[in-house]
């Protein structure tokens, strides 16, 4: 496996874990934040398996991220994390059944183009 492919896979692993963690957090809190006191929300969060899973996934994400950072420049790796925005929107649509506006889809496309422009030379 080439050095570039390893970096790409590590960054994809990091972004995937980031997106997965965010979905877990959303599933854990649900819509409980609306009209719920802070102590009540905190109690719910501390007892949520989804929240605990999200924290565990974030721990794995740090391993991917640190491994990627040890192999490439921060100025190459960090822009790649913007793909997390793309992943969150896709997961929100497919898993959480959220509605995504046309404007947001255009924004997501812009992010993808931006990431390709900033990091593309490294991974082509």
PDB file of C-alpha atoms in Angstrom:
ATOM      1  CA  UNK A   1       0.000   0.000   0.000  1.00  0.00           C
ATOM      2  CA  UNK A   2       1.438   3.374  -0.952  1.00  0.00           C
ATOM      3  CA  UNK A   3       2.173   6.095   1.577  1.00  0.00           C
ATOM      4  CA  UNK A   4      -0.439   8.370  -0.032  1.00  0.00           C
ATOM      5  CA  UNK A   5      -3.127   5.687   0.116  1.00  0.00           C
ATOM      6  CA  UNK A   6      -2.409   5.070   3.804  1.00  0.00           C
ATOM      7  CA  UNK A   7      -2.813   8.788   4.544  1.00  0.00           C
ATOM      8  CA  UNK A   8      -6.036   8.932   2.541  1.00  0.00           C
ATOM      9  CA  UNK A   9      -7.482   5.911   4.371  1.00  0.00           C
ATOM     10  CA  UNK A  10      -6.514   7.362   7.753  1.00  0.00           C
ATOM     11  CA  UNK A  11      -8.184  10.666   6.910  1.00  0.00           C
ATOM     12  CA  UNK A  12     -11.297   8.888   5.631  1.00  0.00           C
ATOM     13  CA  UNK A  13     -11.368   6.854   8.848  1.00  0.00           C
ATOM     14  CA  UNK A  14     -11.129  10.040  10.881  1.00  0.00           C
ATOM     15  CA  UNK A  15     -13.921  11.768   8.968  1.00  0.00           C
ATOM     16  CA  UNK A  16     -16.123   8.652   9.083  1.00  0.00           C
ATOM     17  CA  UNK A  17     -15.702   8.397  12.853  1.00  0.00           C
ATOM     18  CA  UNK A  18     -16.434  12.109  13.229  1.00  0.00           C
ATOM     19  CA  UNK A  19     -19.688  11.779  11.283  1.00  0.00           C
ATOM     20  CA  UNK A  20     -20.662   8.581  13.117  1.00  0.00           C
ATOM     21  CA  UNK A  21     -20.023  10.228  16.474  1.00  0.00           C
ATOM     22  CA  UNK A  22     -22.208  13.206  15.573  1.00  0.00           C
ATOM     23  CA  UNK A  23     -25.071  10.934  14.498  1.00  0.00           C
ATOM     24  CA  UNK A  24     -24.732   8.986  17.760  1.00  0.00           C
ATOM     25  CA  UNK A  25     -24.858  12.239  19.736  1.00  0.00           C
ATOM     26  CA  UNK A  26     -27.997  13.347  17.896  1.00  0.00           C
ATOM     27  CA  UNK A  27     -29.657   9.977  18.482  1.00  0.00           C
ATOM     28  CA  UNK A  28     -28.661  10.218  22.141  1.00  0.00           C
ATOM     29  CA  UNK A  29     -30.123  13.632  22.806  1.00  0.00           C
ATOM     30  CA  UNK A  30     -32.961  13.414  20.302  1.00  0.00           C
ATOM     31  CA  UNK A  31     -35.094  16.496  20.640  1.00  0.00           C
ATOM     32  CA  UNK A  32     -34.804  16.549  24.432  1.00  0.00           C
ATOM     33  CA  UNK A  33     -33.147  19.966  24.445  1.00  0.00           C
ATOM     34  CA  UNK A  34     -36.373  21.815  23.683  1.00  0.00           C
ATOM     35  CA  UNK A  35     -37.987  22.891  26.944  1.00  0.00           C
ATOM     36  CA  UNK A  36     -35.929  20.543  29.115  1.00  0.00           C
ATOM     37  CA  UNK A  37     -33.882  21.815  32.042  1.00  0.00           C
ATOM     38  CA  UNK A  38     -30.112  21.531  31.838  1.00  0.00           C
ATOM     39  CA  UNK A  39     -29.854  19.032  34.737  1.00  0.00           C
ATOM     40  CA  UNK A  40     -32.538  16.841  33.167  1.00  0.00           C
ATOM     41  CA  UNK A  41     -30.780  16.912  29.798  1.00  0.00           C
ATOM     42  CA  UNK A  42     -27.437  16.131  31.448  1.00  0.00           C
ATOM     43  CA  UNK A  43     -28.965  13.139  33.235  1.00  0.00           C
ATOM     44  CA  UNK A  44     -30.400  11.854  29.968  1.00  0.00           C
ATOM     45  CA  UNK A  45     -27.089  12.338  28.186  1.00  0.00           C
ATOM     46  CA  UNK A  46     -25.080  10.551  30.876  1.00  0.00           C
ATOM     47  CA  UNK A  47     -27.387   7.532  30.692  1.00  0.00           C
ATOM     48  CA  UNK A  48     -27.620   7.318  26.915  1.00  0.00           C
ATOM     49  CA  UNK A  49     -25.972   4.393  25.183  1.00  0.00           C
ATOM     50  CA  UNK A  50     -25.892   6.452  21.986  1.00  0.00           C
ATOM     51  CA  UNK A  51     -23.898   9.191  23.710  1.00  0.00           C
ATOM     52  CA  UNK A  52     -21.456   6.671  25.173  1.00  0.00           C
ATOM     53  CA  UNK A  53     -21.064   5.065  21.744  1.00  0.00           C
ATOM     54  CA  UNK A  54     -20.431   8.496  20.236  1.00  0.00           C
ATOM     55  CA  UNK A  55     -17.703   9.187  22.802  1.00  0.00           C
ATOM     56  CA  UNK A  56     -16.102   5.799  22.062  1.00  0.00           C
ATOM     57  CA  UNK A  57     -16.211   6.479  18.320  1.00  0.00           C
ATOM     58  CA  UNK A  58     -14.562   9.854  18.927  1.00  0.00           C
ATOM     59  CA  UNK A  59     -11.760   8.080  20.812  1.00  0.00           C
ATOM     60  CA  UNK A  60     -11.185   5.928  17.721  1.00  0.00           C
ATOM     61  CA  UNK A  61     -11.332   9.066  15.576  1.00  0.00           C
ATOM     62  CA  UNK A  62      -8.422  10.546  17.533  1.00  0.00           C
ATOM     63  CA  UNK A  63      -6.325   7.470  16.746  1.00  0.00           C
ATOM     64  CA  UNK A  64      -7.016   7.869  13.011  1.00  0.00           C
ATOM     65  CA  UNK A  65      -6.362  11.611  13.197  1.00  0.00           C
ATOM     66  CA  UNK A  66      -3.074  11.348  15.101  1.00  0.00           C
ATOM     67  CA  UNK A  67      -1.884   8.597  12.761  1.00  0.00           C
ATOM     68  CA  UNK A  68      -2.693  10.782   9.745  1.00  0.00           C
ATOM     69  CA  UNK A  69      -1.002  13.829  11.279  1.00  0.00           C
ATOM     70  CA  UNK A  70       2.137  11.824  11.925  1.00  0.00           C
ATOM     71  CA  UNK A  71       2.340  11.050   8.187  1.00  0.00           C
ATOM     72  CA  UNK A  72       1.370  14.296   6.458  1.00  0.00           C
ATOM     73  CA  UNK A  73       1.331  18.047   6.841  1.00  0.00           C
ATOM     74  CA  UNK A  74      -1.410  19.683   8.889  1.00  0.00           C
ATOM     75  CA  UNK A  75      -2.136  22.020   5.975  1.00  0.00           C
ATOM     76  CA  UNK A  76      -2.957  18.944   3.889  1.00  0.00           C
ATOM     77  CA  UNK A  77      -4.847  16.950   6.508  1.00  0.00           C
ATOM     78  CA  UNK A  78      -7.010  19.615   8.108  1.00  0.00           C
ATOM     79  CA  UNK A  79      -8.880  20.799   4.986  1.00  0.00           C
ATOM     80  CA  UNK A  80      -9.855  17.154   4.426  1.00  0.00           C
ATOM     81  CA  UNK A  81     -11.884  17.290   7.652  1.00  0.00           C
ATOM     82  CA  UNK A  82     -14.352  19.590   5.873  1.00  0.00           C
ATOM     83  CA  UNK A  83     -15.705  16.413   4.306  1.00  0.00           C
ATOM     84  CA  UNK A  84     -17.243  15.812   7.723  1.00  0.00           C
ATOM     85  CA  UNK A  85     -19.821  18.465   6.821  1.00  0.00           C
ATOM     86  CA  UNK A  86     -20.660  16.485   3.712  1.00  0.00           C
ATOM     87  CA  UNK A  87     -20.900  13.244   5.663  1.00  0.00           C
ATOM     88  CA  UNK A  88     -23.108  14.771   8.347  1.00  0.00           C
ATOM     89  CA  UNK A  89     -25.563  16.069   5.755  1.00  0.00           C
ATOM     90  CA  UNK A  90     -25.655  12.705   3.970  1.00  0.00           C
ATOM     91  CA  UNK A  91     -26.124  10.854   7.278  1.00  0.00           C
ATOM     92  CA  UNK A  92     -28.745  13.351   8.436  1.00  0.00           C
ATOM     93  CA  UNK A  93     -30.695  12.730   5.255  1.00  0.00           C
ATOM     94  CA  UNK A  94     -30.365   8.944   5.152  1.00  0.00           C
ATOM     95  CA  UNK A  95     -30.357   7.990   8.852  1.00  0.00           C
ATOM     96  CA  UNK A  96     -32.182  10.832  10.603  1.00  0.00           C
ATOM     97  CA  UNK A  97     -34.534  11.518   7.655  1.00  0.00           C
ATOM     98  CA  UNK A  98     -33.879  15.254   7.766  1.00  0.00           C
ATOM     99  CA  UNK A  99     -34.892  17.431   4.841  1.00  0.00           C
ATOM    100  CA  UNK A 100     -31.987  19.046   3.031  1.00  0.00           C
ATOM    101  CA  UNK A 101     -32.639  22.211   1.030  1.00  0.00           C
ATOM    102  CA  UNK A 102     -31.299  22.800  -2.463  1.00  0.00           C
ATOM    103  CA  UNK A 103     -29.182  25.632  -1.094  1.00  0.00           C
ATOM    104  CA  UNK A 104     -27.552  23.243   1.380  1.00  0.00           C
ATOM    105  CA  UNK A 105     -26.852  20.699  -1.402  1.00  0.00           C
ATOM    106  CA  UNK A 106     -25.164  23.458  -3.410  1.00  0.00           C
ATOM    107  CA  UNK A 107     -23.108  24.334  -0.343  1.00  0.00           C
ATOM    108  CA  UNK A 108     -22.104  20.693   0.084  1.00  0.00           C
ATOM    109  CA  UNK A 109     -20.998  20.581  -3.546  1.00  0.00           C
ATOM    110  CA  UNK A 110     -18.946  23.716  -2.967  1.00  0.00           C
ATOM    111  CA  UNK A 111     -17.240  22.098   0.025  1.00  0.00           C
ATOM    112  CA  UNK A 112     -16.349  19.021  -2.034  1.00  0.00           C
ATOM    113  CA  UNK A 113     -14.863  21.194  -4.782  1.00  0.00           C
ATOM    114  CA  UNK A 114     -12.953  23.213  -2.187  1.00  0.00           C
ATOM    115  CA  UNK A 115     -11.488  20.118  -0.552  1.00  0.00           C
ATOM    116  CA  UNK A 116     -10.498  18.776  -3.969  1.00  0.00           C
ATOM    117  CA  UNK A 117      -8.766  22.061  -4.815  1.00  0.00           C
ATOM    118  CA  UNK A 118      -6.899  22.282  -1.517  1.00  0.00           C
ATOM    119  CA  UNK A 119      -5.916  18.628  -1.047  1.00  0.00           C
ATOM    120  CA  UNK A 120      -6.254  17.195  -4.547  1.00  0.00           C
ATOM    121  CA  UNK A 121      -2.628  17.488  -5.565  1.00  0.00           C
ATOM    122  CA  UNK A 122      -1.598  15.434  -2.530  1.00  0.00           C
ATOM    123  CA  UNK A 123      -3.995  12.580  -3.344  1.00  0.00           C
ATOM    124  CA  UNK A 124      -3.912  12.502  -7.164  1.00  0.00           C
TER     125      UNK A 124
END
